[in-house]
Amino acid sequence: MTKIQEFAAKISENVERVIIGKAEAIELLMVALLCDGHILIEDVPGVGKTMLARAIAISLGGQFKRLQCTPDLLPNDVTGVSVLTNKTGSLSSALGRFLSTSFWPMK
C-alpha cells in the first residue's frame, strides 16, 4: 500500500468506529478530501450527516463547527465582520463560522 492509501484507510477506519453503515459515503468523502475537492452532504434529517462531518474533522486533527443555513442567515454570520473600536480607532475582526473553521491547503 502507498502512504496515501494507508492514510485514507486509517482515517476511514477511525470514522467507521463512529458512523456505522455509511462506508460508501465515507469512501466518497475520502476521495473528495484527497482530490482537494468540495463536499455537500445532503440527506434526510437524523441520519448522521453532522456526526459524519464531525468524525472526519476530528480524525484529521481539525476543528468542527456547524453552520446551519436558515432564511435569516446573513453574510457576516458566515465570513465575519470588522468592528471599529472607538477608543483606539482600530479595526478588529470577528471571524464568522466559515473563516474560523476552514483550513486552506498549502500549495
Short mmCIF file of N, CA and C in Angstrom, two decimals:
data_model
loop_
_atom_site.label_atom_id
_atom_site.label_comp_id
_atom_site.label_asym_id
_atom_site.label_seq_id
_atom_site.Cartn_x
_atom_site.Cartn_y
_atom_site.Cartn_z
N MET A 1 0.84 -1.19 0.00
CA MET A 1 0.00 0.00 0.00
C MET A 1 0.88 1.25 0.00
N THR A 2 0.40 2.26 -0.69
CA THR A 2 1.13 3.52 -0.68
C THR A 2 0.76 4.29 0.59
N LYS A 3 1.50 5.33 0.84
CA LYS A 3 1.24 6.14 2.03
C LYS A 3 -0.14 6.79 1.97
N ILE A 4 -0.57 7.18 0.77
CA ILE A 4 -1.89 7.80 0.64
C ILE A 4 -2.98 6.79 0.95
N GLN A 5 -2.83 5.57 0.46
CA GLN A 5 -3.82 4.53 0.74
C GLN A 5 -3.86 4.21 2.23
N GLU A 6 -2.70 4.15 2.86
CA GLU A 6 -2.64 3.88 4.29
C GLU A 6 -3.32 5.01 5.08
N PHE A 7 -3.05 6.25 4.66
CA PHE A 7 -3.67 7.40 5.31
C PHE A 7 -5.19 7.34 5.19
N ALA A 8 -5.69 7.09 3.97
CA ALA A 8 -7.14 7.02 3.74
C ALA A 8 -7.76 5.87 4.53
N ALA A 9 -7.10 4.73 4.55
CA ALA A 9 -7.63 3.58 5.29
C ALA A 9 -7.69 3.87 6.78
N LYS A 10 -6.65 4.51 7.30
CA LYS A 10 -6.60 4.83 8.73
C LYS A 10 -7.73 5.80 9.12
N ILE A 11 -7.92 6.84 8.32
CA ILE A 11 -8.98 7.81 8.60
C ILE A 11 -10.35 7.14 8.46
N SER A 12 -10.54 6.36 7.40
CA SER A 12 -11.82 5.67 7.18
C SER A 12 -12.16 4.73 8.32
N GLU A 13 -11.19 3.96 8.77
CA GLU A 13 -11.42 3.04 9.89
C GLU A 13 -11.80 3.79 11.15
N ASN A 14 -11.15 4.91 11.39
CA ASN A 14 -11.46 5.71 12.57
C ASN A 14 -12.88 6.27 12.50
N VAL A 15 -13.27 6.76 11.34
CA VAL A 15 -14.62 7.32 11.17
C VAL A 15 -15.67 6.22 11.27
N GLU A 16 -15.37 5.04 10.75
CA GLU A 16 -16.32 3.93 10.79
C GLU A 16 -16.57 3.40 12.21
N ARG A 17 -15.73 3.78 13.16
CA ARG A 17 -15.99 3.44 14.56
C ARG A 17 -17.19 4.22 15.09
N VAL A 18 -17.40 5.40 14.52
CA VAL A 18 -18.48 6.29 14.97
C VAL A 18 -19.69 6.18 14.06
N ILE A 19 -19.47 6.14 12.77
CA ILE A 19 -20.54 6.10 11.78
C ILE A 19 -20.64 4.69 11.22
N ILE A 20 -21.73 4.02 11.52
CA ILE A 20 -21.91 2.63 11.10
C ILE A 20 -22.87 2.58 9.91
N GLY A 21 -22.50 1.81 8.88
CA GLY A 21 -23.38 1.62 7.74
C GLY A 21 -23.27 2.68 6.66
N LYS A 22 -22.27 3.52 6.72
CA LYS A 22 -22.09 4.58 5.72
C LYS A 22 -20.73 4.47 5.04
N ALA A 23 -20.28 3.25 4.78
CA ALA A 23 -18.95 3.04 4.21
C ALA A 23 -18.80 3.73 2.85
N GLU A 24 -19.85 3.69 2.03
CA GLU A 24 -19.77 4.33 0.71
C GLU A 24 -19.63 5.85 0.85
N ALA A 25 -20.39 6.45 1.74
CA ALA A 25 -20.30 7.90 1.96
C ALA A 25 -18.92 8.29 2.48
N ILE A 26 -18.38 7.48 3.39
CA ILE A 26 -17.05 7.75 3.94
C ILE A 26 -16.00 7.64 2.84
N GLU A 27 -16.13 6.64 1.98
CA GLU A 27 -15.19 6.49 0.87
C GLU A 27 -15.25 7.68 -0.07
N LEU A 28 -16.46 8.15 -0.39
CA LEU A 28 -16.60 9.31 -1.27
C LEU A 28 -16.04 10.57 -0.62
N LEU A 29 -16.22 10.70 0.69
CA LEU A 29 -15.64 11.85 1.40
C LEU A 29 -14.11 11.80 1.34
N MET A 30 -13.54 10.63 1.49
CA MET A 30 -12.08 10.49 1.44
C MET A 30 -11.56 10.81 0.03
N VAL A 31 -12.28 10.39 -1.00
CA VAL A 31 -11.88 10.70 -2.38
C VAL A 31 -11.88 12.21 -2.59
N ALA A 32 -12.95 12.88 -2.16
CA ALA A 32 -13.03 14.34 -2.30
C ALA A 32 -11.92 15.02 -1.52
N LEU A 33 -11.66 14.53 -0.32
CA LEU A 33 -10.60 15.11 0.52
C LEU A 33 -9.23 14.97 -0.15
N LEU A 34 -8.94 13.78 -0.65
CA LEU A 34 -7.64 13.53 -1.27
C LEU A 34 -7.48 14.24 -2.61
N CYS A 35 -8.59 14.55 -3.26
CA CYS A 35 -8.55 15.26 -4.54
C CYS A 35 -8.67 16.77 -4.36
N ASP A 36 -8.64 17.23 -3.10
CA ASP A 36 -8.75 18.65 -2.80
C ASP A 36 -10.07 19.21 -3.31
N GLY A 37 -11.14 18.42 -3.15
CA GLY A 37 -12.45 18.81 -3.66
C GLY A 37 -13.34 19.39 -2.58
N HIS A 38 -14.57 19.63 -2.95
CA HIS A 38 -15.58 20.18 -2.04
C HIS A 38 -16.65 19.13 -1.81
N ILE A 39 -17.31 19.24 -0.66
CA ILE A 39 -18.29 18.23 -0.28
C ILE A 39 -19.57 18.92 0.17
N LEU A 40 -20.70 18.45 -0.33
CA LEU A 40 -22.01 18.87 0.16
C LEU A 40 -22.73 17.60 0.57
N ILE A 41 -23.02 17.49 1.86
CA ILE A 41 -23.67 16.28 2.38
C ILE A 41 -25.17 16.57 2.48
N GLU A 42 -25.95 15.85 1.69
CA GLU A 42 -27.40 16.00 1.70
C GLU A 42 -28.04 14.67 2.04
N ASP A 43 -29.07 14.71 2.88
CA ASP A 43 -29.82 13.52 3.23
C ASP A 43 -31.00 13.97 4.09
N VAL A 44 -31.83 13.05 4.44
CA VAL A 44 -32.98 13.36 5.30
C VAL A 44 -32.49 13.64 6.72
N PRO A 45 -33.29 14.33 7.52
CA PRO A 45 -32.86 14.63 8.90
C PRO A 45 -32.65 13.37 9.74
N GLY A 46 -31.66 13.44 10.60
CA GLY A 46 -31.46 12.40 11.60
C GLY A 46 -30.66 11.18 11.17
N VAL A 47 -29.92 11.27 10.06
CA VAL A 47 -29.17 10.09 9.61
C VAL A 47 -27.67 10.20 9.87
N GLY A 48 -27.22 11.25 10.53
CA GLY A 48 -25.83 11.33 10.95
C GLY A 48 -24.92 12.19 10.08
N LYS A 49 -25.48 13.13 9.33
CA LYS A 49 -24.63 13.98 8.49
C LYS A 49 -23.67 14.82 9.32
N THR A 50 -24.17 15.42 10.37
CA THR A 50 -23.33 16.25 11.23
C THR A 50 -22.29 15.40 11.94
N MET A 51 -22.68 14.25 12.43
CA MET A 51 -21.74 13.36 13.11
C MET A 51 -20.66 12.86 12.15
N LEU A 52 -21.03 12.62 10.90
CA LEU A 52 -20.05 12.20 9.90
C LEU A 52 -19.03 13.30 9.66
N ALA A 53 -19.49 14.52 9.48
CA ALA A 53 -18.57 15.65 9.27
C ALA A 53 -17.68 15.87 10.49
N ARG A 54 -18.27 15.75 11.67
CA ARG A 54 -17.50 15.92 12.91
C ARG A 54 -16.44 14.81 13.04
N ALA A 55 -16.80 13.58 12.72
CA ALA A 55 -15.86 12.46 12.82
C ALA A 55 -14.70 12.62 11.84
N ILE A 56 -14.99 13.08 10.63
CA ILE A 56 -13.92 13.33 9.65
C ILE A 56 -12.98 14.42 10.17
N ALA A 57 -13.56 15.51 10.64
CA ALA A 57 -12.74 16.64 11.13
C ALA A 57 -11.85 16.22 12.29
N ILE A 58 -12.41 15.52 13.25
CA ILE A 58 -11.64 15.11 14.43
C ILE A 58 -10.59 14.07 14.04
N SER A 59 -10.92 13.18 13.11
CA SER A 59 -9.95 12.17 12.66
C SER A 59 -8.76 12.81 11.98
N LEU A 60 -8.99 13.96 11.36
CA LEU A 60 -7.91 14.68 10.68
C LEU A 60 -7.18 15.64 11.61
N GLY A 61 -7.63 15.71 12.86
CA GLY A 61 -7.00 16.61 13.82
C GLY A 61 -7.47 18.05 13.69
N GLY A 62 -8.61 18.24 13.06
CA GLY A 62 -9.15 19.59 12.86
C GLY A 62 -10.24 19.93 13.86
N GLN A 63 -10.86 21.07 13.61
CA GLN A 63 -11.98 21.53 14.43
C GLN A 63 -13.26 21.31 13.66
N PHE A 64 -14.38 21.34 14.36
CA PHE A 64 -15.67 21.23 13.71
C PHE A 64 -16.61 22.23 14.34
N LYS A 65 -17.22 23.04 13.49
CA LYS A 65 -18.30 23.92 13.91
C LYS A 65 -19.36 23.85 12.83
N ARG A 66 -20.60 23.81 13.24
CA ARG A 66 -21.70 23.63 12.30
C ARG A 66 -22.25 24.97 11.87
N LEU A 67 -22.58 25.08 10.59
CA LEU A 67 -23.23 26.26 10.05
C LEU A 67 -24.60 25.85 9.54
N GLN A 68 -25.63 26.25 10.24
CA GLN A 68 -26.99 25.91 9.86
C GLN A 68 -27.50 26.99 8.92
N CYS A 69 -27.83 26.62 7.70
CA CYS A 69 -28.34 27.58 6.72
C CYS A 69 -29.84 27.78 6.94
N THR A 70 -30.19 28.97 7.38
CA THR A 70 -31.58 29.33 7.63
C THR A 70 -31.91 30.58 6.83
N PRO A 71 -33.19 30.91 6.65
CA PRO A 71 -33.55 32.09 5.87
C PRO A 71 -33.02 33.41 6.44
N ASP A 72 -32.75 33.46 7.72
CA ASP A 72 -32.27 34.71 8.33
C ASP A 72 -30.74 34.77 8.43
N LEU A 73 -30.04 33.86 7.77
CA LEU A 73 -28.58 33.84 7.80
C LEU A 73 -28.03 35.02 6.99
N LEU A 74 -27.13 35.78 7.59
CA LEU A 74 -26.53 36.93 6.93
C LEU A 74 -25.10 36.61 6.51
N PRO A 75 -24.58 37.30 5.49
CA PRO A 75 -23.20 37.04 5.06
C PRO A 75 -22.18 37.20 6.19
N ASN A 76 -22.39 38.17 7.07
CA ASN A 76 -21.45 38.37 8.18
C ASN A 76 -21.45 37.19 9.15
N ASP A 77 -22.56 36.46 9.23
CA ASP A 77 -22.61 35.27 10.07
C ASP A 77 -21.65 34.19 9.55
N VAL A 78 -21.42 34.20 8.25
CA VAL A 78 -20.57 33.20 7.62
C VAL A 78 -19.11 33.64 7.58
N THR A 79 -18.88 34.86 7.07
CA THR A 79 -17.49 35.31 6.85
C THR A 79 -16.92 36.11 8.00
N GLY A 80 -17.77 36.73 8.79
CA GLY A 80 -17.30 37.56 9.89
C GLY A 80 -17.49 39.03 9.58
N VAL A 81 -17.03 39.86 10.49
CA VAL A 81 -17.23 41.30 10.36
C VAL A 81 -16.05 42.03 10.99
N SER A 82 -15.75 43.22 10.47
CA SER A 82 -14.73 44.08 11.07
C SER A 82 -15.45 45.12 11.92
N VAL A 83 -14.98 45.29 13.15
CA VAL A 83 -15.62 46.19 14.10
C VAL A 83 -14.64 47.31 14.45
N LEU A 84 -15.12 48.56 14.36
CA LEU A 84 -14.30 49.71 14.70
C LEU A 84 -14.34 49.93 16.20
N THR A 85 -13.18 49.99 16.83
CA THR A 85 -13.08 50.26 18.25
C THR A 85 -12.90 51.76 18.43
N ASN A 86 -13.87 52.40 19.10
CA ASN A 86 -13.84 53.87 19.25
C ASN A 86 -12.64 54.36 20.05
N LYS A 87 -12.26 53.68 21.09
CA LYS A 87 -11.16 54.13 21.95
C LYS A 87 -9.83 54.17 21.21
N THR A 88 -9.56 53.13 20.42
CA THR A 88 -8.27 53.05 19.74
C THR A 88 -8.34 53.47 18.28
N GLY A 89 -9.52 53.51 17.72
CA GLY A 89 -9.67 53.86 16.31
C GLY A 89 -9.19 52.78 15.37
N SER A 90 -9.10 51.57 15.86
CA SER A 90 -8.62 50.46 15.02
C SER A 90 -9.75 49.47 14.75
N LEU A 91 -9.52 48.69 13.71
CA LEU A 91 -10.49 47.66 13.36
C LEU A 91 -10.07 46.32 13.98
N SER A 92 -11.04 45.63 14.51
CA SER A 92 -10.79 44.27 14.98
C SER A 92 -11.72 43.34 14.22
N SER A 93 -11.25 42.14 13.97
CA SER A 93 -12.03 41.18 13.20
C SER A 93 -12.70 40.16 14.10
N ALA A 94 -13.96 39.92 13.83
CA ALA A 94 -14.70 38.85 14.49
C ALA A 94 -15.02 37.84 13.39
N LEU A 95 -14.29 36.73 13.36
CA LEU A 95 -14.46 35.76 12.30
C LEU A 95 -15.79 35.04 12.41
N GLY A 96 -16.41 34.79 11.27
CA GLY A 96 -17.64 34.02 11.21
C GLY A 96 -17.34 32.54 11.19
N ARG A 97 -18.38 31.74 11.07
CA ARG A 97 -18.22 30.28 11.11
C ARG A 97 -17.30 29.76 10.02
N PHE A 98 -17.43 30.26 8.80
CA PHE A 98 -16.65 29.73 7.69
C PHE A 98 -15.16 30.03 7.87
N LEU A 99 -14.81 31.25 8.12
CA LEU A 99 -13.41 31.61 8.23
C LEU A 99 -12.78 31.12 9.52
N SER A 100 -13.57 30.88 10.55
CA SER A 100 -12.99 30.41 11.81
C SER A 100 -12.71 28.92 11.80
N THR A 101 -13.35 28.16 10.90
CA THR A 101 -13.16 26.72 10.91
C THR A 101 -12.55 26.16 9.64
N SER A 102 -12.44 26.96 8.62
CA SER A 102 -11.90 26.46 7.36
C SER A 102 -10.38 26.37 7.45
N PHE A 103 -9.85 25.47 6.69
CA PHE A 103 -8.41 25.42 6.57
C PHE A 103 -8.09 25.54 5.10
N TRP A 104 -7.03 26.23 4.80
CA TRP A 104 -6.65 26.47 3.42
C TRP A 104 -5.43 25.61 3.13
N PRO A 105 -5.55 24.68 2.19
CA PRO A 105 -4.41 23.80 1.90
C PRO A 105 -3.22 24.60 1.37
N MET A 106 -2.05 24.23 1.83
CA MET A 106 -0.84 24.90 1.36
C MET A 106 -0.42 24.27 0.05
N LYS A 107 -0.18 25.09 -0.92
CA LYS A 107 0.22 24.59 -2.24
C LYS A 107 1.64 25.01 -2.50
#
